Amino acid sequence: MDTKEIIRLIKESPKSTHARAYIAGELDGIDFSAGNAKFVGGKEFGLLTGDFFALKKLIGDNPERIKSYDIQVNDRNSGVPLADLTRYEARIEPGAIIRDRVDIGKAAVIMMGAVINIGAAIGAGTMIDMNAVIGGRAIIGDNCHIGAGAVIAGVIEPESAIPVTIGNKVLVGANAVILEGVQVGEGSVVAAGAIVANDVPPGVVVAGVPAKVIKEVDEKTTMKTAIVADLRQM
């Protein structure tokens, strides 16, 4: 997705405050469709999901039937829904947050706590490790490993901003930060904790703050950074 498309989508999408309500009482006969709510339960207890204000009104309109309730709010004025995870041929662990309009390649692995924003693309066989943040429109190639806590900057504004692009077979170490517009060449390694402000050529190791090339990728480096195919099995 380009920036203009993302901005238009966010601007024009209906904003909603998604919530769930646990309700108890004499529920038989209540018209839950009146608030466009989804109800799962029985005659005395159930779960409602939908817009917070619609749920609040539905509960308020039925005080004689709904004796007690608890409402939990999931977000506030959200303009971009979460992705339908069932459409990906990938392994996605609990707690990952993936927005709509994200591409994830076959056999990719998204670990707990990872966040992937709108317009990002994750290549086949790539692992996004725990608590990594992949910003809007970031492009990550095939068979990469983005380490735990790493941040790949997103660029949704200004409209002229260039997205981060990471080539195939790149390893980004834990807690590294790759800033807006940076291009990382195929087969390179970004050391843990590095802050990358400039483009990285293919086949090198960068480290430091700001990150600089410290050597070319050699056999020893390749052995240390090789991905494990068994972790990508579906």
mmCIF file of C-alpha atoms in Angstrom:
data_model
loop_
_atom_site.group_PDB
_atom_site.id
_atom_site.type_symbol
_atom_site.label_atom_id
_atom_site.label_comp_id
_atom_site.label_asym_id
_atom_site.label_seq_id
_atom_site.Cartn_x
_atom_site.Cartn_y
_atom_site.Cartn_z
ATOM 1 C CA MET A 1 0.000 0.000 0.000
ATOM 2 C CA ASP A 2 1.227 3.534 -0.708
ATOM 3 C CA THR A 3 0.909 6.360 1.799
ATOM 4 C CA LYS A 4 -2.056 8.037 0.115
ATOM 5 C CA GLU A 5 -4.042 4.802 0.128
ATOM 6 C CA ILE A 6 -3.367 4.242 3.842
ATOM 7 C CA ILE A 7 -4.290 7.835 4.721
ATOM 8 C CA ARG A 8 -7.510 7.592 2.702
ATOM 9 C CA LEU A 9 -8.393 4.275 4.333
ATOM 10 C CA ILE A 10 -7.893 5.636 7.859
ATOM 11 C CA LYS A 11 -9.732 8.878 7.074
ATOM 12 C CA GLU A 12 -12.780 7.249 5.488
ATOM 13 C CA SER A 13 -13.115 4.173 7.689
ATOM 14 C CA PRO A 14 -15.862 4.269 10.330
ATOM 15 C CA LYS A 15 -14.310 4.697 13.769
ATOM 16 C CA SER A 16 -15.434 2.293 16.469
ATOM 17 C CA THR A 17 -14.761 1.604 20.132
ATOM 18 C CA HIS A 18 -14.833 -2.177 20.266
ATOM 19 C CA ALA A 19 -15.957 -3.763 23.513
ATOM 20 C CA ARG A 20 -17.221 -6.953 25.080
ATOM 21 C CA ALA A 21 -19.838 -7.204 27.804
ATOM 22 C CA TYR A 22 -20.512 -10.135 30.101
ATOM 23 C CA ILE A 23 -24.170 -10.045 31.068
ATOM 24 C CA ALA A 24 -26.355 -11.993 33.470
ATOM 25 C CA GLY A 25 -30.077 -12.027 34.185
ATOM 26 C CA GLU A 26 -33.214 -13.105 32.389
ATOM 27 C CA LEU A 27 -31.882 -12.799 28.864
ATOM 28 C CA ASP A 28 -34.455 -14.765 26.913
ATOM 29 C CA GLY A 29 -36.373 -12.504 24.524
ATOM 30 C CA ILE A 30 -33.895 -9.612 24.315
ATOM 31 C CA ASP A 31 -33.397 -8.368 20.741
ATOM 32 C CA PHE A 32 -29.611 -8.164 20.627
ATOM 33 C CA SER A 33 -29.623 -7.285 16.919
ATOM 34 C CA ALA A 34 -31.026 -3.860 17.831
ATOM 35 C CA GLY A 35 -27.526 -2.707 18.741
ATOM 36 C CA ASN A 36 -25.754 -4.677 15.991
ATOM 37 C CA ALA A 37 -24.302 -6.739 18.806
ATOM 38 C CA LYS A 38 -23.201 -10.344 18.620
ATOM 39 C CA PHE A 39 -24.452 -12.503 21.486
ATOM 40 C CA VAL A 40 -23.139 -15.873 22.605
ATOM 41 C CA GLY A 41 -24.723 -17.498 25.631
ATOM 42 C CA GLY A 42 -27.913 -18.799 27.124
ATOM 43 C CA LYS A 43 -31.014 -17.664 28.995
ATOM 44 C CA GLU A 44 -29.160 -16.470 32.094
ATOM 45 C CA PHE A 45 -25.601 -15.602 31.080
ATOM 46 C CA GLY A 46 -23.786 -14.575 27.909
ATOM 47 C CA LEU A 47 -21.199 -12.493 26.081
ATOM 48 C CA LEU A 48 -21.964 -9.463 23.926
ATOM 49 C CA THR A 49 -19.461 -7.988 21.469
ATOM 50 C CA GLY A 50 -19.794 -4.807 19.450
ATOM 51 C CA ASP A 51 -19.429 -1.039 19.687
ATOM 52 C CA PHE A 52 -19.141 0.163 23.290
ATOM 53 C CA PHE A 53 -21.862 2.804 23.029
ATOM 54 C CA ALA A 54 -24.284 0.423 21.284
ATOM 55 C CA LEU A 55 -23.708 -2.202 23.986
ATOM 56 C CA LYS A 56 -24.146 0.393 26.720
ATOM 57 C CA LYS A 57 -27.463 1.513 25.222
ATOM 58 C CA LEU A 58 -28.699 -2.057 24.739
ATOM 59 C CA ILE A 59 -27.948 -2.854 28.384
ATOM 60 C CA GLY A 60 -29.550 0.392 29.530
ATOM 61 C CA ASP A 61 -32.694 -0.349 27.528
ATOM 62 C CA ASN A 62 -33.184 -3.679 29.324
ATOM 63 C CA PRO A 63 -32.729 -3.002 33.052
ATOM 64 C CA GLU A 64 -35.492 -5.409 34.007
ATOM 65 C CA ARG A 65 -33.802 -8.296 32.207
ATOM 66 C CA ILE A 66 -30.061 -7.609 32.494
ATOM 67 C CA LYS A 67 -29.400 -7.744 36.241
ATOM 68 C CA SER A 68 -25.609 -7.407 36.185
ATOM 69 C CA TYR A 69 -22.891 -6.814 33.607
ATOM 70 C CA ASP A 70 -19.226 -6.053 33.098
ATOM 71 C CA ILE A 71 -17.979 -4.143 30.020
ATOM 72 C CA GLN A 72 -14.377 -4.330 28.822
ATOM 73 C CA VAL A 73 -13.165 -1.840 26.196
ATOM 74 C CA ASN A 74 -10.637 -3.131 23.651
ATOM 75 C CA ASP A 75 -9.730 0.133 21.859
ATOM 76 C CA ARG A 76 -10.949 3.717 21.307
ATOM 77 C CA ASN A 77 -12.086 5.217 17.994
ATOM 78 C CA SER A 78 -10.119 2.599 16.073
ATOM 79 C CA GLY A 79 -10.033 3.220 12.333
ATOM 80 C CA VAL A 80 -8.104 0.111 11.239
ATOM 81 C CA PRO A 81 -9.310 -3.356 12.241
ATOM 82 C CA LEU A 82 -7.036 -6.214 13.142
ATOM 83 C CA ALA A 83 -6.147 -8.672 10.395
ATOM 84 C CA ASP A 84 -8.017 -11.917 9.827
ATOM 85 C CA LEU A 85 -5.257 -14.299 10.895
ATOM 86 C CA THR A 86 -6.852 -17.302 9.199
ATOM 87 C CA ARG A 87 -5.862 -15.987 5.766
ATOM 88 C CA TYR A 88 -2.133 -16.376 6.409
ATOM 89 C CA GLU A 89 -0.158 -19.588 5.791
ATOM 90 C CA ALA A 90 2.107 -18.682 8.695
ATOM 91 C CA ARG A 91 2.659 -19.478 12.367
ATOM 92 C CA ILE A 92 1.302 -16.669 14.502
ATOM 93 C CA GLU A 93 1.687 -17.027 18.252
ATOM 94 C CA PRO A 94 -0.733 -15.622 20.895
ATOM 95 C CA GLY A 95 -0.375 -11.959 21.728
ATOM 96 C CA ALA A 96 0.865 -10.783 18.328
ATOM 97 C CA ILE A 97 -0.916 -7.647 17.074
ATOM 98 C CA ILE A 98 -1.330 -7.500 13.305
ATOM 99 C CA ARG A 99 -3.333 -4.735 11.656
ATOM 100 C CA ASP A 100 -5.400 -5.152 8.517
ATOM 101 C CA ARG A 101 -3.719 -4.758 5.101
ATOM 102 C CA VAL A 102 -0.550 -6.584 6.150
ATOM 103 C CA ASP A 103 1.035 -9.200 3.872
ATOM 104 C CA ILE A 104 2.680 -12.215 5.529
ATOM 105 C CA GLY A 105 4.436 -14.841 3.409
ATOM 106 C CA LYS A 106 4.153 -18.596 3.662
ATOM 107 C CA ALA A 107 5.865 -20.244 6.645
ATOM 108 C CA ALA A 108 6.662 -16.935 8.314
ATOM 109 C CA VAL A 109 6.709 -16.964 12.123
ATOM 110 C CA ILE A 110 5.266 -14.127 14.201
ATOM 111 C CA MET A 111 6.121 -14.492 17.874
ATOM 112 C CA MET A 112 4.349 -13.332 21.046
ATOM 113 C CA GLY A 113 4.023 -9.576 21.478
ATOM 114 C CA ALA A 114 5.148 -8.656 17.965
ATOM 115 C CA VAL A 115 3.367 -5.652 16.436
ATOM 116 C CA ILE A 116 2.953 -5.281 12.674
ATOM 117 C CA ASN A 117 1.330 -2.095 11.407
ATOM 118 C CA ILE A 118 -0.806 -1.409 8.337
ATOM 119 C CA GLY A 119 0.796 -1.758 4.922
ATOM 120 C CA ALA A 120 3.793 -3.801 6.077
ATOM 121 C CA ALA A 121 4.963 -6.856 4.144
ATOM 122 C CA ILE A 122 6.701 -9.848 5.730
ATOM 123 C CA GLY A 123 8.474 -12.307 3.436
ATOM 124 C CA ALA A 124 8.155 -16.086 3.326
ATOM 125 C CA GLY A 125 10.035 -17.914 6.055
ATOM 126 C CA THR A 126 10.823 -14.740 7.993
ATOM 127 C CA MET A 127 10.640 -14.730 11.793
ATOM 128 C CA ILE A 128 9.455 -11.646 13.670
ATOM 129 C CA ASP A 129 10.621 -12.328 17.200
ATOM 130 C CA MET A 130 9.045 -11.405 20.535
ATOM 131 C CA ASN A 131 8.046 -7.748 21.029
ATOM 132 C CA ALA A 132 9.519 -6.611 17.726
ATOM 133 C CA VAL A 133 7.741 -3.641 16.123
ATOM 134 C CA ILE A 134 7.301 -3.515 12.358
ATOM 135 C CA GLY A 135 6.098 -0.054 11.350
ATOM 136 C CA GLY A 136 3.669 0.897 8.622
ATOM 137 C CA ARG A 137 4.729 0.087 5.039
ATOM 138 C CA ALA A 138 7.968 -1.614 6.105
ATOM 139 C CA ILE A 139 9.071 -4.284 3.639
ATOM 140 C CA ILE A 140 10.967 -7.317 4.959
ATOM 141 C CA GLY A 141 12.306 -9.969 2.608
ATOM 142 C CA ASP A 142 12.287 -13.763 2.722
ATOM 143 C CA ASN A 143 14.057 -15.873 5.348
ATOM 144 C CA CYS A 144 14.966 -12.984 7.625
ATOM 145 C CA HIS A 145 15.094 -12.902 11.410
ATOM 146 C CA ILE A 146 14.002 -9.720 13.154
ATOM 147 C CA GLY A 147 15.227 -10.066 16.733
ATOM 148 C CA ALA A 148 13.312 -9.601 19.951
ATOM 149 C CA GLY A 149 12.522 -5.972 20.736
ATOM 150 C CA ALA A 150 13.834 -4.676 17.404
ATOM 151 C CA VAL A 151 12.105 -1.663 15.853
ATOM 152 C CA ILE A 152 11.680 -1.282 12.101
ATOM 153 C CA ALA A 153 10.462 2.285 11.678
ATOM 154 C CA GLY A 154 7.183 2.938 9.900
ATOM 155 C CA VAL A 155 6.497 5.729 7.436
ATOM 156 C CA ILE A 156 2.883 6.751 6.914
ATOM 157 C CA GLU A 157 3.542 10.470 7.079
ATOM 158 C CA PRO A 158 4.813 12.585 5.419
ATOM 159 C CA GLU A 159 3.444 11.226 2.141
ATOM 160 C CA SER A 160 6.864 11.498 0.478
ATOM 161 C CA ALA A 161 8.551 9.255 3.060
ATOM 162 C CA ILE A 162 10.374 6.166 1.788
ATOM 163 C CA PRO A 163 9.608 2.914 3.633
ATOM 164 C CA VAL A 164 12.266 0.761 5.239
ATOM 165 C CA THR A 165 13.224 -2.143 2.981
ATOM 166 C CA ILE A 166 15.099 -5.172 4.291
ATOM 167 C CA GLY A 167 16.471 -7.661 1.767
ATOM 168 C CA ASN A 168 16.319 -11.437 1.887
ATOM 169 C CA LYS A 169 18.276 -13.422 4.493
ATOM 170 C CA VAL A 170 18.952 -10.452 6.764
ATOM 171 C CA LEU A 171 19.377 -10.870 10.514
ATOM 172 C CA VAL A 172 18.456 -7.916 12.731
ATOM 173 C CA GLY A 173 19.673 -8.411 16.290
ATOM 174 C CA ALA A 174 17.672 -7.894 19.465
ATOM 175 C CA ASN A 175 16.734 -4.283 20.307
ATOM 176 C CA ALA A 176 18.244 -2.896 17.106
ATOM 177 C CA VAL A 177 16.505 0.108 15.533
ATOM 178 C CA ILE A 178 16.311 0.726 11.792
ATOM 179 C CA LEU A 179 15.229 4.277 11.048
ATOM 180 C CA GLU A 180 12.895 5.634 8.353
ATOM 181 C CA GLY A 181 13.893 5.116 4.743
ATOM 182 C CA VAL A 182 16.870 2.829 5.412
ATOM 183 C CA GLN A 183 17.547 0.075 2.870
ATOM 184 C CA VAL A 184 19.306 -3.047 4.186
ATOM 185 C CA GLY A 185 20.978 -5.216 1.558
ATOM 186 C CA GLU A 186 20.524 -8.968 1.160
ATOM 187 C CA GLY A 187 22.400 -11.227 3.543
ATOM 188 C CA SER A 188 23.547 -8.492 5.910
ATOM 189 C CA VAL A 189 23.595 -8.623 9.705
ATOM 190 C CA VAL A 190 22.572 -5.790 12.026
ATOM 191 C CA ALA A 191 24.108 -6.316 15.449
ATOM 192 C CA ALA A 192 22.029 -6.260 18.609
ATOM 193 C CA GLY A 193 21.380 -2.745 19.903
ATOM 194 C CA ALA A 194 22.569 -1.017 16.734
ATOM 195 C CA ILE A 195 20.830 2.125 15.492
ATOM 196 C CA VAL A 196 20.857 2.149 11.708
ATOM 197 C CA ALA A 197 20.431 5.584 10.137
ATOM 198 C CA ASN A 198 22.045 4.944 6.744
ATOM 199 C CA ASP A 199 21.664 2.313 4.045
ATOM 200 C CA VAL A 200 23.430 -1.007 4.583
ATOM 201 C CA PRO A 201 25.066 -2.709 1.576
ATOM 202 C CA PRO A 202 24.572 -6.441 0.953
ATOM 203 C CA GLY A 203 26.650 -9.014 2.775
ATOM 204 C CA VAL A 204 28.089 -6.919 5.617
ATOM 205 C CA VAL A 205 27.830 -6.703 9.395
ATOM 206 C CA VAL A 206 26.926 -3.345 10.942
ATOM 207 C CA ALA A 207 27.100 -2.437 14.613
ATOM 208 C CA GLY A 208 27.151 0.550 16.930
ATOM 209 C CA VAL A 209 25.356 3.849 17.464
ATOM 210 C CA PRO A 210 25.131 5.021 14.785
ATOM 211 C CA ALA A 211 25.712 1.721 13.023
ATOM 212 C CA LYS A 212 28.796 1.340 10.825
ATOM 213 C CA VAL A 213 30.141 -1.506 8.715
ATOM 214 C CA ILE A 214 32.567 -3.535 10.823
ATOM 215 C CA LYS A 215 33.250 -6.430 8.443
ATOM 216 C CA GLU A 216 31.907 -8.520 5.613
ATOM 217 C CA VAL A 217 29.746 -11.541 6.354
ATOM 218 C CA ASP A 218 32.029 -14.582 6.513
ATOM 219 C CA GLU A 219 31.556 -18.301 7.121
ATOM 220 C CA LYS A 220 31.719 -17.866 10.902
ATOM 221 C CA THR A 221 29.033 -15.161 10.813
ATOM 222 C CA THR A 222 26.837 -17.283 8.545
ATOM 223 C CA MET A 223 27.026 -20.202 10.969
ATOM 224 C CA LYS A 224 26.021 -17.983 13.887
ATOM 225 C CA THR A 225 23.090 -16.393 12.076
ATOM 226 C CA ALA A 226 21.699 -19.335 10.087
ATOM 227 C CA ILE A 227 17.954 -19.735 10.368
ATOM 228 C CA VAL A 228 16.488 -23.031 11.539
ATOM 229 C CA ALA A 229 14.085 -24.488 8.984
ATOM 230 C CA ASP A 230 12.375 -26.681 11.582
ATOM 231 C CA LEU A 231 11.041 -23.576 13.343
ATOM 232 C CA ARG A 232 9.170 -22.629 10.178
ATOM 233 C CA GLN A 233 7.334 -25.910 9.772
ATOM 234 C CA MET A 234 3.559 -25.522 9.657
#
